[in-house]
PDB file of C-alpha atoms in Angstrom:
ATOM      1  CA  MET A   1     -13.712   5.405  -7.999  1.00 48.00           C
ATOM      2  CA  LEU A   2     -15.273   8.873  -7.829  1.00 48.00           C
ATOM      3  CA  SER A   3     -12.967  10.906  -5.815  1.00 45.00           C
ATOM      4  CA  ARG A   4     -15.317  13.988  -5.319  1.00 42.00           C
ATOM      5  CA  PRO A   5     -18.816  12.806  -6.162  1.00 46.00           C
ATOM      6  CA  ILE A   6     -21.129  15.557  -6.990  1.00 48.00           C
ATOM      7  CA  VAL A   7     -24.830  14.923  -5.996  1.00 51.00           C
ATOM      8  CA  LEU A   8     -27.310  17.586  -6.676  1.00 53.00           C
ATOM      9  CA  LEU A   9     -30.520  16.638  -5.174  1.00 55.00           C
ATOM     10  CA  ALA A  10     -33.509  18.386  -3.596  1.00 59.00           C
ATOM     11  CA  PRO A  11     -33.093  19.221   0.113  1.00 70.00           C
ATOM     12  CA  GLY A  12     -33.916  16.285   2.485  1.00 72.00           C
ATOM     13  CA  GLU A  13     -32.626  13.826  -0.369  1.00 75.00           C
ATOM     14  CA  THR A  14     -29.333  12.871   1.474  1.00 78.00           C
ATOM     15  CA  ALA A  15     -30.200   9.200   1.710  1.00 82.00           C
ATOM     16  CA  ARG A  16     -30.730   9.228  -2.054  1.00 81.00           C
ATOM     17  CA  GLY A  17     -27.472  10.923  -2.595  1.00 79.00           C
ATOM     18  CA  GLU A  18     -25.615   8.394  -0.529  1.00 83.00           C
ATOM     19  CA  GLU A  19     -27.328   5.461  -2.379  1.00 87.00           C
ATOM     20  CA  LEU A  20     -26.064   6.883  -5.558  1.00 85.00           C
ATOM     21  CA  VAL A  21     -22.558   7.332  -4.399  1.00 84.00           C
ATOM     22  CA  ARG A  22     -22.687   3.656  -3.055  1.00 88.00           C
ATOM     23  CA  THR A  23     -24.139   2.491  -6.471  1.00 89.00           C
ATOM     24  CA  ALA A  24     -21.265   4.242  -8.415  1.00 89.00           C
ATOM     25  CA  ASP A  25     -18.583   3.005  -6.017  1.00 89.00           C
ATOM     26  CA  VAL A  26     -19.848  -0.521  -6.376  1.00 91.00           C
ATOM     27  CA  ALA A  27     -19.863  -0.281 -10.155  1.00 92.00           C
ATOM     28  CA  PHE A  28     -16.144   0.619 -10.031  1.00 90.00           C
ATOM     29  CA  THR A  29     -15.471  -2.214  -7.493  1.00 92.00           C
ATOM     30  CA  ASP A  30     -17.339  -4.691  -9.737  1.00 94.00           C
ATOM     31  CA  ALA A  31     -15.447  -3.520 -12.770  1.00 94.00           C
ATOM     32  CA  ASP A  32     -12.177  -3.873 -11.005  1.00 91.00           C
ATOM     33  CA  ALA A  33     -12.921  -7.335  -9.694  1.00 94.00           C
ATOM     34  CA  ALA A  34     -14.107  -8.526 -13.156  1.00 95.00           C
ATOM     35  CA  HIS A  35     -10.962  -7.068 -14.743  1.00 96.00           C
ATOM     36  CA  PRO A  36      -7.988  -7.522 -12.449  1.00 95.00           C
ATOM     37  CA  GLY A  37      -5.808  -7.433 -15.618  1.00 95.00           C
ATOM     38  CA  PHE A  38      -6.417  -3.539 -15.755  1.00 97.00           C
ATOM     39  CA  ARG A  39      -4.315  -3.044 -12.678  1.00 95.00           C
ATOM     40  CA  GLY A  40      -1.063  -1.514 -13.389  1.00 96.00           C
ATOM     41  CA  LYS A  41      -1.768  -1.414 -17.198  1.00 98.00           C
ATOM     42  CA  VAL A  42      -0.561   1.806 -18.960  1.00 98.00           C
ATOM     43  CA  GLY A  43      -3.619   3.693 -20.372  1.00 97.00           C
ATOM     44  CA  ALA A  44      -3.699   7.350 -21.457  1.00 95.00           C
ATOM     45  CA  THR A  45      -6.964   9.242 -22.152  1.00 96.00           C
ATOM     46  CA  VAL A  46      -6.318  12.051 -24.666  1.00 94.00           C
ATOM     47  CA  LEU A  47      -8.376  14.795 -26.425  1.00 91.00           C
ATOM     48  CA  PRO A  48      -7.068  15.940 -29.751  1.00 86.00           C
ATOM     49  CA  PHE A  49      -7.201  19.651 -30.344  1.00 85.00           C
ATOM     50  CA  ASP A  50      -5.520  22.212 -32.588  1.00 85.00           C
ATOM     51  CA  GLY A  51      -3.231  19.543 -33.982  1.00 83.00           C
ATOM     52  CA  LYS A  52      -2.009  18.464 -30.548  1.00 89.00           C
ATOM     53  CA  TYR A  53      -3.134  16.102 -27.847  1.00 91.00           C
ATOM     54  CA  GLY A  54      -4.129  16.701 -24.264  1.00 95.00           C
ATOM     55  CA  ALA A  55      -3.438  13.933 -22.006  1.00 96.00           C
ATOM     56  CA  PHE A  56      -5.734  13.855 -18.953  1.00 96.00           C
ATOM     57  CA  THR A  57      -4.221  13.742 -15.655  1.00 94.00           C
ATOM     58  CA  ASP A  58      -5.497  12.260 -12.333  1.00 90.00           C
ATOM     59  CA  ALA A  59      -6.617  15.968 -11.548  1.00 90.00           C
ATOM     60  CA  ASP A  60      -9.446  15.426 -14.148  1.00 93.00           C
ATOM     61  CA  ALA A  61     -12.453  13.260 -14.058  1.00 91.00           C
ATOM     62  CA  ARG A  62     -11.290  11.321 -17.149  1.00 94.00           C
ATOM     63  CA  GLY A  63      -7.955  10.586 -15.620  1.00 93.00           C
ATOM     64  CA  GLN A  64      -9.722   9.667 -12.332  1.00 91.00           C
ATOM     65  CA  PHE A  65     -12.084   7.189 -14.318  1.00 93.00           C
ATOM     66  CA  MET A  66      -9.131   5.422 -15.672  1.00 95.00           C
ATOM     67  CA  ALA A  67      -7.197   5.336 -12.567  1.00 93.00           C
ATOM     68  CA  GLY A  68     -10.600   3.992 -10.748  1.00 91.00           C
ATOM     69  CA  LEU A  69     -10.107   0.961 -13.217  1.00 94.00           C
ATOM     70  CA  GLY A  70      -6.528   0.439 -12.141  1.00 95.00           C
ATOM     71  CA  PHE A  71      -4.730   2.051 -15.193  1.00 96.00           C
ATOM     72  CA  VAL A  72      -1.728   4.145 -14.694  1.00 96.00           C
ATOM     73  CA  GLN A  73      -0.514   7.076 -16.763  1.00 95.00           C
ATOM     74  CA  PRO A  74       2.358   6.465 -19.332  1.00 97.00           C
ATOM     75  CA  PRO A  75       5.430   7.369 -17.666  1.00 95.00           C
ATOM     76  CA  GLY A  76       6.284  10.359 -19.956  1.00 94.00           C
ATOM     77  CA  ILE A  77       2.978  11.794 -19.112  1.00 95.00           C
ATOM     78  CA  ALA A  78       3.239  11.281 -15.485  1.00 93.00           C
ATOM     79  CA  GLU A  79       6.740  12.934 -15.478  1.00 94.00           C
ATOM     80  CA  ARG A  80       5.295  16.083 -17.207  1.00 93.00           C
ATOM     81  CA  ASP A  81       2.467  16.465 -14.804  1.00 92.00           C
ATOM     82  CA  ASP A  82       3.469  19.305 -12.595  1.00 91.00           C
ATOM     83  CA  ASP A  83      -0.055  19.468 -10.781  1.00 89.00           C
ATOM     84  CA  THR A  84      -0.759  22.847 -12.434  1.00 90.00           C
ATOM     85  CA  SER A  85      -3.314  21.647 -14.837  1.00 91.00           C
ATOM     86  CA  PHE A  86      -5.752  18.817 -15.529  1.00 94.00           C
ATOM     87  CA  TYR A  87      -3.846  17.797 -18.716  1.00 95.00           C
ATOM     88  CA  VAL A  88      -0.544  17.526 -20.185  1.00 96.00           C
ATOM     89  CA  GLU A  89      -0.178  19.099 -23.712  1.00 95.00           C
ATOM     90  CA  ILE A  90       1.438  16.855 -26.173  1.00 95.00           C
ATOM     91  CA  ALA A  91       2.695  18.178 -29.333  1.00 93.00           C
ATOM     92  CA  PRO A  92       2.592  15.748 -32.374  1.00 88.00           C
ATOM     93  CA  GLU A  93       6.362  15.274 -32.283  1.00 89.00           C
ATOM     94  CA  GLN A  94       5.894  13.957 -28.612  1.00 93.00           C
ATOM     95  CA  ALA A  95       2.976  11.671 -29.502  1.00 92.00           C
ATOM     96  CA  ARG A  96       5.116   8.579 -28.517  1.00 94.00           C
ATOM     97  CA  LEU A  97       4.664   9.746 -24.856  1.00 96.00           C
ATOM     98  CA  LEU A  98       1.110   8.349 -25.222  1.00 96.00           C
ATOM     99  CA  ASP A  99       2.277   4.748 -25.817  1.00 97.00           C
ATOM    100  CA  GLY A 100       1.107   2.162 -23.285  1.00 97.00           C
ATOM    101  CA  ASP A 101      -1.233  -0.801 -23.334  1.00 98.00           C
ATOM    102  CA  VAL A 102      -4.452   0.979 -24.418  1.00 97.00           C
ATOM    103  CA  LEU A 103      -5.303   4.575 -25.567  1.00 95.00           C
ATOM    104  CA  VAL A 104      -8.718   6.193 -25.147  1.00 95.00           C
ATOM    105  CA  ALA A 105      -8.990   8.908 -27.695  1.00 92.00           C
ATOM    106  CA  LEU A 106     -11.970  11.276 -26.779  1.00 91.00           C
ATOM    107  CA  ALA A 107     -12.517  12.335 -30.319  1.00 82.00           C
ATOM    108  CA  ASP A 108     -15.571  14.062 -31.521  1.00 76.00           C
ATOM    109  CA  GLU A 109     -16.935  13.022 -35.071  1.00 70.00           C
ATOM    110  CA  GLY A 110     -15.354  16.205 -36.571  1.00 68.00           C
ATOM    111  CA  SER A 111     -11.817  17.299 -37.048  1.00 63.00           C
ATOM    112  CA  ALA A 112     -10.507  15.708 -33.792  1.00 59.00           C
ATOM    113  CA  ARG A 113     -11.651  12.174 -35.018  1.00 68.00           C
ATOM    114  CA  ARG A 114      -9.957  12.901 -38.348  1.00 74.00           C
ATOM    115  CA  GLN A 115      -6.759  14.019 -36.424  1.00 71.00           C
ATOM    116  CA  VAL A 116      -6.782  10.534 -34.761  1.00 73.00           C
ATOM    117  CA  ASP A 117      -7.415   8.668 -37.866  1.00 75.00           C
ATOM    118  CA  SER A 118      -5.022  10.448 -40.038  1.00 80.00           C
ATOM    119  CA  ASP A 119      -2.115  11.642 -37.975  1.00 80.00           C
ATOM    120  CA  PRO A 120       0.905   9.690 -39.346  1.00 84.00           C
ATOM    121  CA  VAL A 121       2.991  10.478 -36.234  1.00 81.00           C
ATOM    122  CA  LEU A 122       0.193   9.036 -34.178  1.00 83.00           C
ATOM    123  CA  ARG A 123      -0.012   6.034 -36.198  1.00 86.00           C
ATOM    124  CA  ARG A 124       3.425   5.005 -35.627  1.00 87.00           C
ATOM    125  CA  ILE A 125       2.911   4.799 -31.803  1.00 92.00           C
ATOM    126  CA  PRO A 126       2.928   1.049 -30.967  1.00 95.00           C
ATOM    127  CA  VAL A 127      -0.423   1.263 -29.142  1.00 94.00           C
ATOM    128  CA  VAL A 128      -2.145   2.877 -32.131  1.00 91.00           C
ATOM    129  CA  ALA A 129      -0.214   0.618 -34.676  1.00 90.00           C
ATOM    130  CA  ARG A 130      -1.498  -2.436 -32.780  1.00 92.00           C
ATOM    131  CA  GLY A 131      -5.077  -1.010 -32.968  1.00 90.00           C
ATOM    132  CA  ASP A 132      -5.310  -0.827 -29.177  1.00 94.00           C
ATOM    133  CA  VAL A 133      -7.179   2.595 -29.364  1.00 91.00           C
ATOM    134  CA  VAL A 134     -10.841   3.063 -28.036  1.00 92.00           C
ATOM    135  CA  VAL A 135     -12.694   5.904 -29.479  1.00 90.00           C
ATOM    136  CA  PRO A 136     -15.929   6.069 -27.322  1.00 92.00           C
ATOM    137  CA  ASP A 137     -19.162   7.300 -28.807  1.00 90.00           C
ATOM    138  CA  ALA A 138     -20.426  10.733 -27.600  1.00 90.00           C
ATOM    139  CA  ASP A 139     -22.661   9.526 -24.922  1.00 94.00           C
ATOM    140  CA  THR A 140     -19.772   7.285 -23.341  1.00 94.00           C
ATOM    141  CA  ARG A 141     -17.383  10.092 -23.895  1.00 92.00           C
ATOM    142  CA  GLY A 142     -19.649  12.659 -21.903  1.00 92.00           C
ATOM    143  CA  ALA A 143     -20.347   9.970 -19.190  1.00 93.00           C
ATOM    144  CA  MET A 144     -16.629   9.516 -18.663  1.00 92.00           C
ATOM    145  CA  THR A 145     -15.902  13.204 -18.712  1.00 90.00           C
ATOM    146  CA  TYR A 146     -18.472  14.033 -16.071  1.00 88.00           C
ATOM    147  CA  ASN A 147     -17.784  10.956 -13.974  1.00 84.00           C
ATOM    148  CA  SER A 148     -20.563  11.701 -11.696  1.00 87.00           C
ATOM    149  CA  VAL A 149     -22.636   9.162  -9.621  1.00 87.00           C
ATOM    150  CA  LEU A 150     -25.208   9.002 -12.400  1.00 88.00           C
ATOM    151  CA  SER A 151     -22.866   8.880 -15.437  1.00 92.00           C
ATOM    152  CA  ALA A 152     -20.062   6.621 -14.183  1.00 92.00           C
ATOM    153  CA  PRO A 153     -22.048   3.309 -14.126  1.00 93.00           C
ATOM    154  CA  TYR A 154     -22.931   4.102 -17.622  1.00 95.00           C
ATOM    155  CA  ALA A 155     -19.544   4.860 -18.845  1.00 95.00           C
ATOM    156  CA  LEU A 156     -18.351   1.727 -17.009  1.00 96.00           C
ATOM    157  CA  GLU A 157     -20.965  -0.449 -18.769  1.00 96.00           C
ATOM    158  CA  ARG A 158     -19.933   0.912 -22.150  1.00 96.00           C
ATOM    159  CA  LEU A 159     -16.258   1.406 -21.820  1.00 96.00           C
ATOM    160  CA  VAL A 160     -14.962  -1.590 -19.851  1.00 97.00           C
ATOM    161  CA  PRO A 161     -15.859  -4.127 -22.439  1.00 97.00           C
ATOM    162  CA  GLN A 162     -13.941  -2.009 -25.078  1.00 95.00           C
ATOM    163  CA  LEU A 163     -10.892  -1.787 -22.924  1.00 97.00           C
ATOM    164  CA  ALA A 164     -11.128  -5.515 -22.085  1.00 97.00           C
ATOM    165  CA  GLY A 165     -11.363  -6.316 -25.704  1.00 96.00           C
ATOM    166  CA  LYS A 166      -8.327  -4.172 -26.626  1.00 95.00           C
ATOM    167  CA  LEU A 167      -6.278  -5.825 -23.820  1.00 95.00           C
ATOM    168  CA  ALA A 168      -7.315  -9.267 -24.636  1.00 90.00           C
ATOM    169  CA  GLY A 169      -6.319  -8.951 -28.263  1.00 67.00           C
TER     170      GLY A 169
END
């Protein structure tokens, strides 16, 4: 669910804003109801950068998005989350901390995507070795990142079937 929805509308559009918040909340509720198997599954959301990985915490919209679907952080990430940042930095030699039931890699089409596809350490992590990695397209990645009342339903529509497919396999 959206923990802090931001709705920027013209003055006097309060009712429209409340409707958008309800619509987004219903989208999360519907996704949760349709996929109860997500609850309690371990799923990290990471962004490759500079040869490392940033695992998003619940302090970030991307972490909140996954939590809204019932996913929990990998234990190693949760243990390193000291509430001072919106992500936990993971060096390549710590990549095993990203293991779980599914991994969402927010890689752009450039060097970050090549890092995900070619990192030999990352490929040895069971979740990656099994192929349970989702790399959303740019629009879905952006919608998940913003996690607003307008973008969340779009991200849910696109990402939930990919997550379900990975967990069913």
